[in-house]
Tab-separated table of C-alpha atoms and ligand atoms in Angstrom:
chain	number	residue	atom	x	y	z
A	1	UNK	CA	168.366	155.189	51.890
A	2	UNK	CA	171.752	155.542	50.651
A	3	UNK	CA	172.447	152.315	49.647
A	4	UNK	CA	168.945	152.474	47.833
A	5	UNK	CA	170.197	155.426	46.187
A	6	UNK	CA	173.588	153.964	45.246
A	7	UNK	CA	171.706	150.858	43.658
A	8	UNK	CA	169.760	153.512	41.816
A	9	UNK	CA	172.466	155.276	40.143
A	10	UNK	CA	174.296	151.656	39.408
A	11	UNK	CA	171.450	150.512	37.589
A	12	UNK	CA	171.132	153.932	35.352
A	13	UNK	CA	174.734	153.046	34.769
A	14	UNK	CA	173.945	149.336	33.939
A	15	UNK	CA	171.362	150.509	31.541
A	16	UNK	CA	173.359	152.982	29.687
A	17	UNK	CA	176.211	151.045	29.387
A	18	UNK	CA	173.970	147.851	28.489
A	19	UNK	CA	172.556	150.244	25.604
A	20	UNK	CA	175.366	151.966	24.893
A	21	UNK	CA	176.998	148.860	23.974
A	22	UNK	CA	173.990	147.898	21.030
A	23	UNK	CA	174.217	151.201	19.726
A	24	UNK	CA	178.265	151.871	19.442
A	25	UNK	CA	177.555	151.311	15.632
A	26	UNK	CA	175.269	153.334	14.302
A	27	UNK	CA	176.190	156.896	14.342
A	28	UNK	CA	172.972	159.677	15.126
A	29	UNK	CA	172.009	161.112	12.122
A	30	UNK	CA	172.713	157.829	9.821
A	31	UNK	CA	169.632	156.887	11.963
A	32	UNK	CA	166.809	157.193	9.350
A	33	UNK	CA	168.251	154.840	6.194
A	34	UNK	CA	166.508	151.479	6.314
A	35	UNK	CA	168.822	148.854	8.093
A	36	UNK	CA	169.150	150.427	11.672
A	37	UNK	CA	168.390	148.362	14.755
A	38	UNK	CA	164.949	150.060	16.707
A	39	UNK	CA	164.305	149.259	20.432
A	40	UNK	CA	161.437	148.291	21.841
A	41	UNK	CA	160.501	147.837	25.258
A	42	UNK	CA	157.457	145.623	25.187
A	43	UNK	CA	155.454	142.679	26.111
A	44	UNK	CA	155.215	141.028	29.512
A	45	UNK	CA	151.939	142.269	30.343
A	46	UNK	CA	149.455	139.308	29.383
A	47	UNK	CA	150.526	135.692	28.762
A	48	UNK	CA	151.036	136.344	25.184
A	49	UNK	CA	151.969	139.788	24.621
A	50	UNK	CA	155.867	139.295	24.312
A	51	UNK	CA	155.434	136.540	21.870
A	52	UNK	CA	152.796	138.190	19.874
A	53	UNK	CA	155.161	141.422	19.828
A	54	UNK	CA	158.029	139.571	18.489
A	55	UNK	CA	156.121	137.760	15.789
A	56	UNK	CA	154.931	141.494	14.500
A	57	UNK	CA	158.074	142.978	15.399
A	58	UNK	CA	159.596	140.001	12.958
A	59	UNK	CA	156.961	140.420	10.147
A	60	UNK	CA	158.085	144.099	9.981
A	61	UNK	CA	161.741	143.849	10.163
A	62	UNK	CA	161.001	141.713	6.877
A	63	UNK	CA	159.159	143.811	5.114
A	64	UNK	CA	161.457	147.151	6.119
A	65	UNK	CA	164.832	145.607	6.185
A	66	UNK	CA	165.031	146.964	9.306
A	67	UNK	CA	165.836	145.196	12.801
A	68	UNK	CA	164.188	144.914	16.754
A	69	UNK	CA	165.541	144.681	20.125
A	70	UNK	CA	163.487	144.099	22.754
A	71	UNK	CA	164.285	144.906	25.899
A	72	UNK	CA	163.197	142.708	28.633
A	73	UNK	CA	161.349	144.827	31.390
A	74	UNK	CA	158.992	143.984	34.605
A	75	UNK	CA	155.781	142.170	34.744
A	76	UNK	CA	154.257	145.240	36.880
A	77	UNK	CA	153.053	148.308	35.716
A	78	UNK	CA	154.298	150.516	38.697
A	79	UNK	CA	157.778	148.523	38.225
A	80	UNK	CA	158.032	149.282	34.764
A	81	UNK	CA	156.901	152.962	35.290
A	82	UNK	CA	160.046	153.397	37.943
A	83	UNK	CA	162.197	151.659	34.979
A	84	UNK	CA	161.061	153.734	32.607
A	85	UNK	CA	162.053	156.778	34.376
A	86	UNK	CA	165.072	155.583	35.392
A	87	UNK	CA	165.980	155.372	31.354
A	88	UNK	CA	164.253	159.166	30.685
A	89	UNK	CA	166.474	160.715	33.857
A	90	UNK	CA	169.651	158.728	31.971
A	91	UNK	CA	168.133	159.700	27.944
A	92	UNK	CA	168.774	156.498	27.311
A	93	UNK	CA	168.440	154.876	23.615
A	94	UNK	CA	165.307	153.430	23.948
A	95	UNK	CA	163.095	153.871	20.789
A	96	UNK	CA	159.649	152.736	21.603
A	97	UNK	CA	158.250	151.722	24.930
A	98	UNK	CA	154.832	150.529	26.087
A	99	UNK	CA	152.933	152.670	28.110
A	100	UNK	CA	150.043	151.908	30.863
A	101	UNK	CA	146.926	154.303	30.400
A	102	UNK	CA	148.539	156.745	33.358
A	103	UNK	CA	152.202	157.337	31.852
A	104	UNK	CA	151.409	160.059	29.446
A	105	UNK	CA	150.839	162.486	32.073
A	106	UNK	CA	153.836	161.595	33.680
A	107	UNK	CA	156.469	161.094	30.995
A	108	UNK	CA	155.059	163.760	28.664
A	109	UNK	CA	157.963	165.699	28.762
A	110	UNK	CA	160.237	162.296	27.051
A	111	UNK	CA	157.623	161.451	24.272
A	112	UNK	CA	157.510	162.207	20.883
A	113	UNK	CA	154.625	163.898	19.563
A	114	UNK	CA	153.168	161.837	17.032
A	115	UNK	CA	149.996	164.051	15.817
A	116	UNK	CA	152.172	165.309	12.667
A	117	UNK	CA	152.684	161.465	12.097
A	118	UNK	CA	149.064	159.865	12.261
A	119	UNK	CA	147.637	162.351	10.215
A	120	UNK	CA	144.414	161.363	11.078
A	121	UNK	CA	144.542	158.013	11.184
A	122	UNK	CA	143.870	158.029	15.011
A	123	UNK	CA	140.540	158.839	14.509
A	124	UNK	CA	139.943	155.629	13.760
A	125	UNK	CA	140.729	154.240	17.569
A	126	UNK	CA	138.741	154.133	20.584
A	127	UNK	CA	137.572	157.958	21.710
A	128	UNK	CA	138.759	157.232	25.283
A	129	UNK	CA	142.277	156.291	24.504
A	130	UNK	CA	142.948	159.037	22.865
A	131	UNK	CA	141.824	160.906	25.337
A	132	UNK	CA	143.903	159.097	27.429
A	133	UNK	CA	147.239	159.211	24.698
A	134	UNK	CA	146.387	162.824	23.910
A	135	UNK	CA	148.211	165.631	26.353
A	136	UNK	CA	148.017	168.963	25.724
A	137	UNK	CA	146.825	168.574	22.210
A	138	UNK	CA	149.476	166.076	21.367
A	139	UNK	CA	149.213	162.552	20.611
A	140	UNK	CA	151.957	160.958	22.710
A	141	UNK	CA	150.914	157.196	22.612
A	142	UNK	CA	149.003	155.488	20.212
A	143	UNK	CA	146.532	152.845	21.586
A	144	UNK	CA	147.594	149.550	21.460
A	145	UNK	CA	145.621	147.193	23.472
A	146	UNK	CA	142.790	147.786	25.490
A	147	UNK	CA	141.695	146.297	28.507
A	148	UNK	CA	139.097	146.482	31.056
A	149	UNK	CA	138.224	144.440	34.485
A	150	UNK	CA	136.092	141.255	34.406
A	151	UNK	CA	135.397	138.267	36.575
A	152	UNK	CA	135.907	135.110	35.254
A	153	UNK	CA	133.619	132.123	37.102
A	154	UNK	CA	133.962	127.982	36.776
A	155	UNK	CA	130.656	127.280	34.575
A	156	UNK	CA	131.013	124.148	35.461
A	157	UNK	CA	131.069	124.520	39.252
A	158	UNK	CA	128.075	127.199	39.371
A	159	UNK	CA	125.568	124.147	37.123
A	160	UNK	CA	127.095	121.909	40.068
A	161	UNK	CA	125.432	123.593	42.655
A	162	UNK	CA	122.678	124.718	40.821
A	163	UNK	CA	124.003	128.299	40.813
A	164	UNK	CA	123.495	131.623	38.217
A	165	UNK	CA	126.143	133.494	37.777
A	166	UNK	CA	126.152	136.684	40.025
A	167	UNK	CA	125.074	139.942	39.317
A	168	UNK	CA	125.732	141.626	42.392
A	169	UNK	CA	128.507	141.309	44.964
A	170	UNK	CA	126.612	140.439	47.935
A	171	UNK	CA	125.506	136.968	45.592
A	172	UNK	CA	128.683	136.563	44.384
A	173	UNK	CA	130.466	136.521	47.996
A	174	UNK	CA	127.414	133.822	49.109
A	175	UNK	CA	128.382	131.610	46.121
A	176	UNK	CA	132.154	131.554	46.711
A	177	UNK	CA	131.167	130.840	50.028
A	178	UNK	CA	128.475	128.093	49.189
A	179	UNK	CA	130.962	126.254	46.841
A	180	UNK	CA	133.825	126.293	48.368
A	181	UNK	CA	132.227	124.729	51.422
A	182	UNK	CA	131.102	121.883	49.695
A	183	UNK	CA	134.250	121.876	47.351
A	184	UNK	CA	136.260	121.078	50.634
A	185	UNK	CA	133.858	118.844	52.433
A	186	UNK	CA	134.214	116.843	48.627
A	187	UNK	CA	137.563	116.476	49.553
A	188	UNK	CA	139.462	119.828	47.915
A	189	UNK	CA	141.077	121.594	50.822
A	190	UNK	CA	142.718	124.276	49.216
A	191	UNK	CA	139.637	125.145	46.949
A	192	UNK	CA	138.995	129.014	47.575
A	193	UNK	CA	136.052	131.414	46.329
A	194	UNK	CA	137.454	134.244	45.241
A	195	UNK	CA	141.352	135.602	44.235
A	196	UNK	CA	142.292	138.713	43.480
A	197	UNK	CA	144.695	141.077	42.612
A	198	UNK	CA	145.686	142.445	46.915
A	199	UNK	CA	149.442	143.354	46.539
A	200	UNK	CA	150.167	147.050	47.355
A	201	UNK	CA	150.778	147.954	43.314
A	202	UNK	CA	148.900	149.621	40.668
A	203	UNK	CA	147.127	146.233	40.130
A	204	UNK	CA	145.482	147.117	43.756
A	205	UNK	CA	144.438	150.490	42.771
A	206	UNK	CA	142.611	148.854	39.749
A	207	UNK	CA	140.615	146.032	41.764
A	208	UNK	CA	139.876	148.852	44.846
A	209	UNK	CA	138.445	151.491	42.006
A	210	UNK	CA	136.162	148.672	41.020
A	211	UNK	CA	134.808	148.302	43.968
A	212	UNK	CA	134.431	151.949	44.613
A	213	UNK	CA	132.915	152.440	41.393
A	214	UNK	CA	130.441	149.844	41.972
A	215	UNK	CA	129.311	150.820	45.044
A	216	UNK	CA	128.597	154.526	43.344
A	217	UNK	CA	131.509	155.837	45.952
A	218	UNK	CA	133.366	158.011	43.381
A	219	UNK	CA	136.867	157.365	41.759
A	220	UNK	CA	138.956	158.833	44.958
A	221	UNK	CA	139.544	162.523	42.961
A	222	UNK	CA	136.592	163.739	41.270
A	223	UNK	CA	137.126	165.329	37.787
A	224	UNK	CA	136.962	168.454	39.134
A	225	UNK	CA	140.209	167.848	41.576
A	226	UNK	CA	138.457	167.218	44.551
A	227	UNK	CA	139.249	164.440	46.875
A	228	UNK	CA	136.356	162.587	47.262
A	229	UNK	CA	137.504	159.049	49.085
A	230	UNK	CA	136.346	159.916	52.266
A	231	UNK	CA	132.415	159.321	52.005
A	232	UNK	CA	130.346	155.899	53.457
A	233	UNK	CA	129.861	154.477	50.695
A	234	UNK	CA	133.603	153.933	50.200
A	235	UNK	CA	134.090	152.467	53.679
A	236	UNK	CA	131.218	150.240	53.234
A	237	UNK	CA	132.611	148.797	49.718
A	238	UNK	CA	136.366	148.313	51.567
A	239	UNK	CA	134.348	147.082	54.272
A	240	UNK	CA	133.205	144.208	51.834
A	241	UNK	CA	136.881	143.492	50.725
A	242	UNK	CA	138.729	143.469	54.090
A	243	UNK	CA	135.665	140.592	54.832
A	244	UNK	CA	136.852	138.378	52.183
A	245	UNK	CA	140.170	137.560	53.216
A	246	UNK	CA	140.385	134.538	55.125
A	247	UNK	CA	137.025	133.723	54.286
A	248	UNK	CA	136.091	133.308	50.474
A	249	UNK	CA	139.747	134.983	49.510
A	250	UNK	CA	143.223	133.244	50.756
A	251	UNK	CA	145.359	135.739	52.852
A	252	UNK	CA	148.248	134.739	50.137
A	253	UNK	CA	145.819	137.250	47.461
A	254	UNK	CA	147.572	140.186	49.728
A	255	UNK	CA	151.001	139.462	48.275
A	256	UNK	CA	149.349	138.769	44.428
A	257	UNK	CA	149.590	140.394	41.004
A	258	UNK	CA	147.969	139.190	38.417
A	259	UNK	CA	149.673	136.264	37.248
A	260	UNK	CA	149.642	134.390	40.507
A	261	UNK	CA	145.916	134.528	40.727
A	262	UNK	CA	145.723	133.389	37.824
A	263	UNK	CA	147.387	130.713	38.375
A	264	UNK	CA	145.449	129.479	41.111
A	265	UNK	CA	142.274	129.852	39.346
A	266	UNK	CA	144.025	127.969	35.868
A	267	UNK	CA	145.615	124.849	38.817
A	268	UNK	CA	141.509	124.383	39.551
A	269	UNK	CA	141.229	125.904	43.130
A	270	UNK	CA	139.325	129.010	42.727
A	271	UNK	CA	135.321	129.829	41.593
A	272	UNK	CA	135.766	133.282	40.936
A	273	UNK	CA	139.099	135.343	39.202
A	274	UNK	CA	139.143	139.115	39.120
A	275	UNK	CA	141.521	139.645	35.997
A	276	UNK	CA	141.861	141.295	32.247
A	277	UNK	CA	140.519	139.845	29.397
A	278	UNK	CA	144.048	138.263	28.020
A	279	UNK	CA	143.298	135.580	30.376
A	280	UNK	CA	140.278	134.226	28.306
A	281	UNK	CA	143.099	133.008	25.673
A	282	UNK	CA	144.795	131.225	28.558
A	283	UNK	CA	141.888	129.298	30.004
A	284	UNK	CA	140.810	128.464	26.053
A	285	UNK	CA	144.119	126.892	25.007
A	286	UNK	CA	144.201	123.902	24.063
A	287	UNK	CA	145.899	122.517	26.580
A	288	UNK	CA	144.308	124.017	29.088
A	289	UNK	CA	142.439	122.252	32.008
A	290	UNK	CA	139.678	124.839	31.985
A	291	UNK	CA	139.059	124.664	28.462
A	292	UNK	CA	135.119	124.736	28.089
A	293	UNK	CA	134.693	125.201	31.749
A	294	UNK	CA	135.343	129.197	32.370
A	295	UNK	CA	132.663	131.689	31.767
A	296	UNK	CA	132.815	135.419	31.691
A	297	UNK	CA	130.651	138.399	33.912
A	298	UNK	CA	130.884	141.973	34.495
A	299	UNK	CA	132.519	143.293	37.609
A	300	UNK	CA	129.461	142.604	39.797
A	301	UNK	CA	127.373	145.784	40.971
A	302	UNK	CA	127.583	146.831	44.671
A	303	UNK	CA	123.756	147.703	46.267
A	304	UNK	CA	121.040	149.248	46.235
A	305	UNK	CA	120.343	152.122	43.393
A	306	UNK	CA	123.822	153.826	42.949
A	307	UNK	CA	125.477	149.638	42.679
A	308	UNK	CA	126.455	149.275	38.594
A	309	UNK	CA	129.555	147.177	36.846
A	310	UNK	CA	132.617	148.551	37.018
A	311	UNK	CA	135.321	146.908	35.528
A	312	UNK	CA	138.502	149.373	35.662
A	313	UNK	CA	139.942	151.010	32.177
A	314	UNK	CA	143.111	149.367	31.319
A	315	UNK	CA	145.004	148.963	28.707
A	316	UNK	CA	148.672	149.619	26.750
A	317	UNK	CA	149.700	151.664	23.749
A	318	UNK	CA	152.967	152.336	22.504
A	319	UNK	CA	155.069	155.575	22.231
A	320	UNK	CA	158.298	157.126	20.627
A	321	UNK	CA	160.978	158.191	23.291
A	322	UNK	CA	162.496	161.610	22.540
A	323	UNK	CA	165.817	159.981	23.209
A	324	UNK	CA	165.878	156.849	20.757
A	325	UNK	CA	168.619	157.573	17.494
A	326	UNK	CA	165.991	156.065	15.389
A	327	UNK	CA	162.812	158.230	15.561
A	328	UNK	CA	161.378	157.819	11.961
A	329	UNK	CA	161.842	153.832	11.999
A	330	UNK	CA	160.409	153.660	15.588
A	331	UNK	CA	157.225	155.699	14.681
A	332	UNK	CA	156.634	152.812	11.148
A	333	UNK	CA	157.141	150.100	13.621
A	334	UNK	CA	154.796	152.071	16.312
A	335	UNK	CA	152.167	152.478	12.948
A	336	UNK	CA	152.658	148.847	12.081
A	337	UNK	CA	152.124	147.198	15.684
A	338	UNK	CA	148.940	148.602	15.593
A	339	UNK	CA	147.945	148.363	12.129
A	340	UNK	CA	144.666	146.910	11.658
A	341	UNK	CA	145.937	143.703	10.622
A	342	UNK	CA	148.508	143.146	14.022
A	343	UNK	CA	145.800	144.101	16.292
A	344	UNK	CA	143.225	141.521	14.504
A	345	UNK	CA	146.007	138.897	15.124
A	346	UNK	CA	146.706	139.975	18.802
A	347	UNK	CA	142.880	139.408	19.508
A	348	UNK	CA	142.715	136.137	17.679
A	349	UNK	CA	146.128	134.649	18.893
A	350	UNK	CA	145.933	136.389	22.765
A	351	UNK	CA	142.810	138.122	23.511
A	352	UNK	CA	144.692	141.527	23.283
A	353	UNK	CA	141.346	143.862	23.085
A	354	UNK	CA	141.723	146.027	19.822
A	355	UNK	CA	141.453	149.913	19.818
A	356	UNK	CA	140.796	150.199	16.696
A	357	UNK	CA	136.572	150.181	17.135
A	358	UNK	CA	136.047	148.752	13.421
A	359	UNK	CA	137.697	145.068	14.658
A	360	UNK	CA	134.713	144.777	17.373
A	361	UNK	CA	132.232	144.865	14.366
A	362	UNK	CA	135.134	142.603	11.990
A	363	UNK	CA	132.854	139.420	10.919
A	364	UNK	CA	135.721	136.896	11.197
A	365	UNK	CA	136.433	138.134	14.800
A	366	UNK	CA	133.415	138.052	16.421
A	367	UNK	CA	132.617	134.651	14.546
A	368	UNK	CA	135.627	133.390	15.883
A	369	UNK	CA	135.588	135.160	19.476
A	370	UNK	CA	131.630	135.523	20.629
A	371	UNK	CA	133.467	136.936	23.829
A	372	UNK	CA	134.738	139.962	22.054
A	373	UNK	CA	130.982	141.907	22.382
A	374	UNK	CA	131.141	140.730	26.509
A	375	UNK	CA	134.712	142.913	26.414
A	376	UNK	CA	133.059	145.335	24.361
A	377	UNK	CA	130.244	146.088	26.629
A	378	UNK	CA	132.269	145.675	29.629
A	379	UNK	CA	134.434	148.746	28.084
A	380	UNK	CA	131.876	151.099	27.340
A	381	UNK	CA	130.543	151.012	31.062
A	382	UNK	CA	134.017	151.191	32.561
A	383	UNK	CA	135.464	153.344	35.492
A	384	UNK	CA	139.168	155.354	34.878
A	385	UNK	CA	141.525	155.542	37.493
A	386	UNK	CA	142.038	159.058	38.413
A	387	UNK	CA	144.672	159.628	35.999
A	388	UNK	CA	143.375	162.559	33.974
A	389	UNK	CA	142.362	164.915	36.883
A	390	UNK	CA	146.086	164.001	39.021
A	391	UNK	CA	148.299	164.373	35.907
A	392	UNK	CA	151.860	163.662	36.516
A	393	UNK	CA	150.578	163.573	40.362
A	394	UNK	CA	149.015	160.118	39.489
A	395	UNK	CA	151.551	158.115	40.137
A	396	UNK	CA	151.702	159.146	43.724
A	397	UNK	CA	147.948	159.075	44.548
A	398	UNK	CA	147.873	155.965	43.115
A	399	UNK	CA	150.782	154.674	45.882
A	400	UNK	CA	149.185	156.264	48.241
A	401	UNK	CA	146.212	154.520	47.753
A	402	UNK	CA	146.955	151.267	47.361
A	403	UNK	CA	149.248	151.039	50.121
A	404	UNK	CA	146.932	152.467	52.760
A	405	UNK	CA	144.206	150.144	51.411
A	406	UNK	CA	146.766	147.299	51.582
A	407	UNK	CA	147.233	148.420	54.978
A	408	UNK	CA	143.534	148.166	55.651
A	409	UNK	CA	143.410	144.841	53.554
A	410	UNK	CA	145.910	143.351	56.268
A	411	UNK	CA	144.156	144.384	59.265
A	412	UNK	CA	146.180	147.241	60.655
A	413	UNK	CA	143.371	149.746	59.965
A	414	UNK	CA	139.745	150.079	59.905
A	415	UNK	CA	138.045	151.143	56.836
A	416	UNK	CA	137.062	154.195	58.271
A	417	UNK	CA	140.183	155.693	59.198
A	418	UNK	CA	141.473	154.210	55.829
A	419	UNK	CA	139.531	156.930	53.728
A	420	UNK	CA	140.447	159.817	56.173
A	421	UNK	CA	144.067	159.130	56.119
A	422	UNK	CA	144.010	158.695	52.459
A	423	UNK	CA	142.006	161.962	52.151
A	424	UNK	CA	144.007	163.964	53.980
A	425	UNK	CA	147.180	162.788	52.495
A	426	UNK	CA	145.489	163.472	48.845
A	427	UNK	CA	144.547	166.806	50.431
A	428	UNK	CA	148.226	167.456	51.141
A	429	UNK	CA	149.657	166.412	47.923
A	430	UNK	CA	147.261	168.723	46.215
A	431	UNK	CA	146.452	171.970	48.135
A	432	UNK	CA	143.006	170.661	48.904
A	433	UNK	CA	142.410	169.578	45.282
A	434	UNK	CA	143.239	172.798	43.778
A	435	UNK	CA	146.932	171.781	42.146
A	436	UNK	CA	147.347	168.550	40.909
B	501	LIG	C1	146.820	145.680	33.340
B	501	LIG	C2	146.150	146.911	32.774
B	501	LIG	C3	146.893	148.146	33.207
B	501	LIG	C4	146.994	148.166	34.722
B	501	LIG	C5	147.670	146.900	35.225
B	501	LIG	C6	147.662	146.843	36.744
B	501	LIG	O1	148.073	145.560	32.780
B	501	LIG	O2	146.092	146.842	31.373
B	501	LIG	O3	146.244	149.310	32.742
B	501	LIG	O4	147.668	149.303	35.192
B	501	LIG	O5	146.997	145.772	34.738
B	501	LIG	O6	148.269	145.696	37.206
């Protein structure tokens, strides 16, 4: 504990003196003039997202005179949430930072309110990320990528067996295991059905809504407060999940974020990926071994009447830090990243979902990207986390969920006493739903 704590405080130092040391130069208050160096913390999230930040980041710089650092931060959302508040507690100079659907409500107090700034021109983004963005009648992020959960499937592989591609997940979990018994009787050992996203982190909480949601259990809190986890339906979909492993899904999908199912799936020894769309521009590459071969599904539905897709609302947009020197630069490079024009690109170059709605009707997008109106309907029938009802509580439900269910996923509890002990601890945290 204390050493934990020491580390703590030595990285605050780290990053203050680290920015600190950038910054020596340019005195507050000479902040505004063109010519000052704005920070951004952004990228890693999706294969191409850094790069694709830079090359905007560049094409602004030329046209304001004006320069970028980016800061280099972690792959995982709930890592670069504890980062992120490690730089708010220190008011570190940090002018712009990416932020997961769930930060507003966490780091409201540290962002900028940029309503006075958009002037309107938000109302030409998706309805439900501003929702998200918006707090208290302030626009604190603007939208910058959306995202949503889909399942990705080997076309190829499916026509092999003579296979459709799932609708449900009771057909999906008898394909994985269809083909990846004869995959390894061909001679491919380590061929598996299914990977997902099983590591105790907010990529958990995403894949474990879905199946919730699809299984018409609820989203954990309803929107009312209430803790709603503990029901049947919710054991019976975790019931589902906790079968998987060892069977269609390798135990090794229990210590795996995103990337590292991908890269099984991309290395040819999975049917079925559970991922974001991003990962369509990876399998499409050129280069790529699964160019041609990949197709796309919803989340499949979980049965009888209340199943239905579910993919889980992701997604990134971009806000001003109340302690950055450069405030009015940061907010033009904040409007410029997700100018019309950049978003377009990120689509095109990285399948970065825009969230500005006029690019899913853009001609020379969907003619180039037939996928785009898959993402698009995937999004409109999508499932939040329970982000908006929990507040600046989120954070914790959301670790409380996903490790319990990771506990669950490992075989240390049943499903059953999974949702009770989750329950109670929700019940706990919030006065039995009444303060969040
Ligand atoms: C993706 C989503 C984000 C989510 C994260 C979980 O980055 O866009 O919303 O929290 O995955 O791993």
């Amino acid at each position: 504990m204390k050493t934990m704590f020491a580390r703590k405080r030595l990285r605050v130092v780290w990053v203050a003196a680290l920015l600190g040391a950038g910054w020596a130069l340019a005195a507050p208050g000479t902040a505004q003039a063109a010519g000052v160096t704005v920070s951004i913390a952004c990228g890693s999230e999706g294969a191409t997202n850094y790069e694709l930040c830079v090359k905007a980041s560049k094409q602004w710089e030329q046209k304001t005179g004006n320069h970028v650092r980016f800061i280099t931060t972690p792959f995982s959302s709930s890592g670069r949430l504890a980062l992120y508040e490690q730089w708010m507690a220190a008011h570190a100079n940090i002018d712009v930072l990416m932020t997961d659907v769930f930060y507003p409500g966490i780091l409201k107090k540290d962002l900028v309110n940029l309503t006075p700034y958009f002037k309107g021109e938000e109302s030409k983004f998706f309805p439900a990320y501003l929702k998200i963005d918006t707090i208290d009648g302030k626009l604190l992020a603007v939208p910058w990528f959306a995202a949503v959960g889909v399942m990705y499937y080997r076309k190829d592989l499916l026509q092999k067996y003579g296979l459709k591609p799932p609708k449900t997940w009771a057909e999906l979990t008898a394909d994985a295991k269809l083909v990846q018994a004869k995959e390894r009787a061909a001679g491919h050992p380590n061929f598996w059905g299914y990977v997902w996203q099983g590591k105790a982190y907010e990529g958990l909480t995403c894949d474990a809504v879905e199946w919730l949601a699809s299984y018409g259990a609820g989203a954990i809190v309803a929107p009312d407060g209430k803790v709603t986890i503990d029901n049947p339906r919710a054991v019976a979909a975790l019931t589902m999940a906790r079968n998987w492993i060892g069977t269609i899904s390798p135990r090794g999908v229990l210590s795996s974020e995103e990337p590292q199912t991908l890269q099984v799936f991309y290395a040819g020894n999975a049917l079925f990926l559970r991922n974001w769309p991003y990962v369509w521009s990876v399998v499409q590459k050129p280069a790529s071994p699964l160019k041609g071969k990949v197709g796309i599904i919803p989340i499949p539905k979980g049965p009888g009447a209340d199943g239905r897709h579910a993919g889980a609302i992701g997604g990134w947009s971009l806000a001003v830090s109340k302690y950055g020197q450069h405030r009015k630069a940061a907010i033009s490079l904040v409007k410029y990243l997700t100018s019309y024009e950049v978003e377009r690109m990120r689509f095109l170059d990285g399948a970065l979902m825009p969230t500005r709605l006029a690019l899913y009707k853009d001609p020379k997008v969907l003619a180039k990207e037939p996928v785009m109106k898959i993402f698009y309907r995937a999004i409109l029938s999508a499932s939040p986390r329970p982000s908006a009802q929990t507040g600046a509580k989120y954070n914790r439900v959301s670790s409380i969920f996903y490790t319990d269910v990771h506990q669950m996923l490992l075989g240390e509890m049943t499903p059953q006493a999974t949702v009770r002990t989750i329950a109670a601890r929700l019940n706990a945290l919030s006065d039995h739903g009444k303060h969040w």
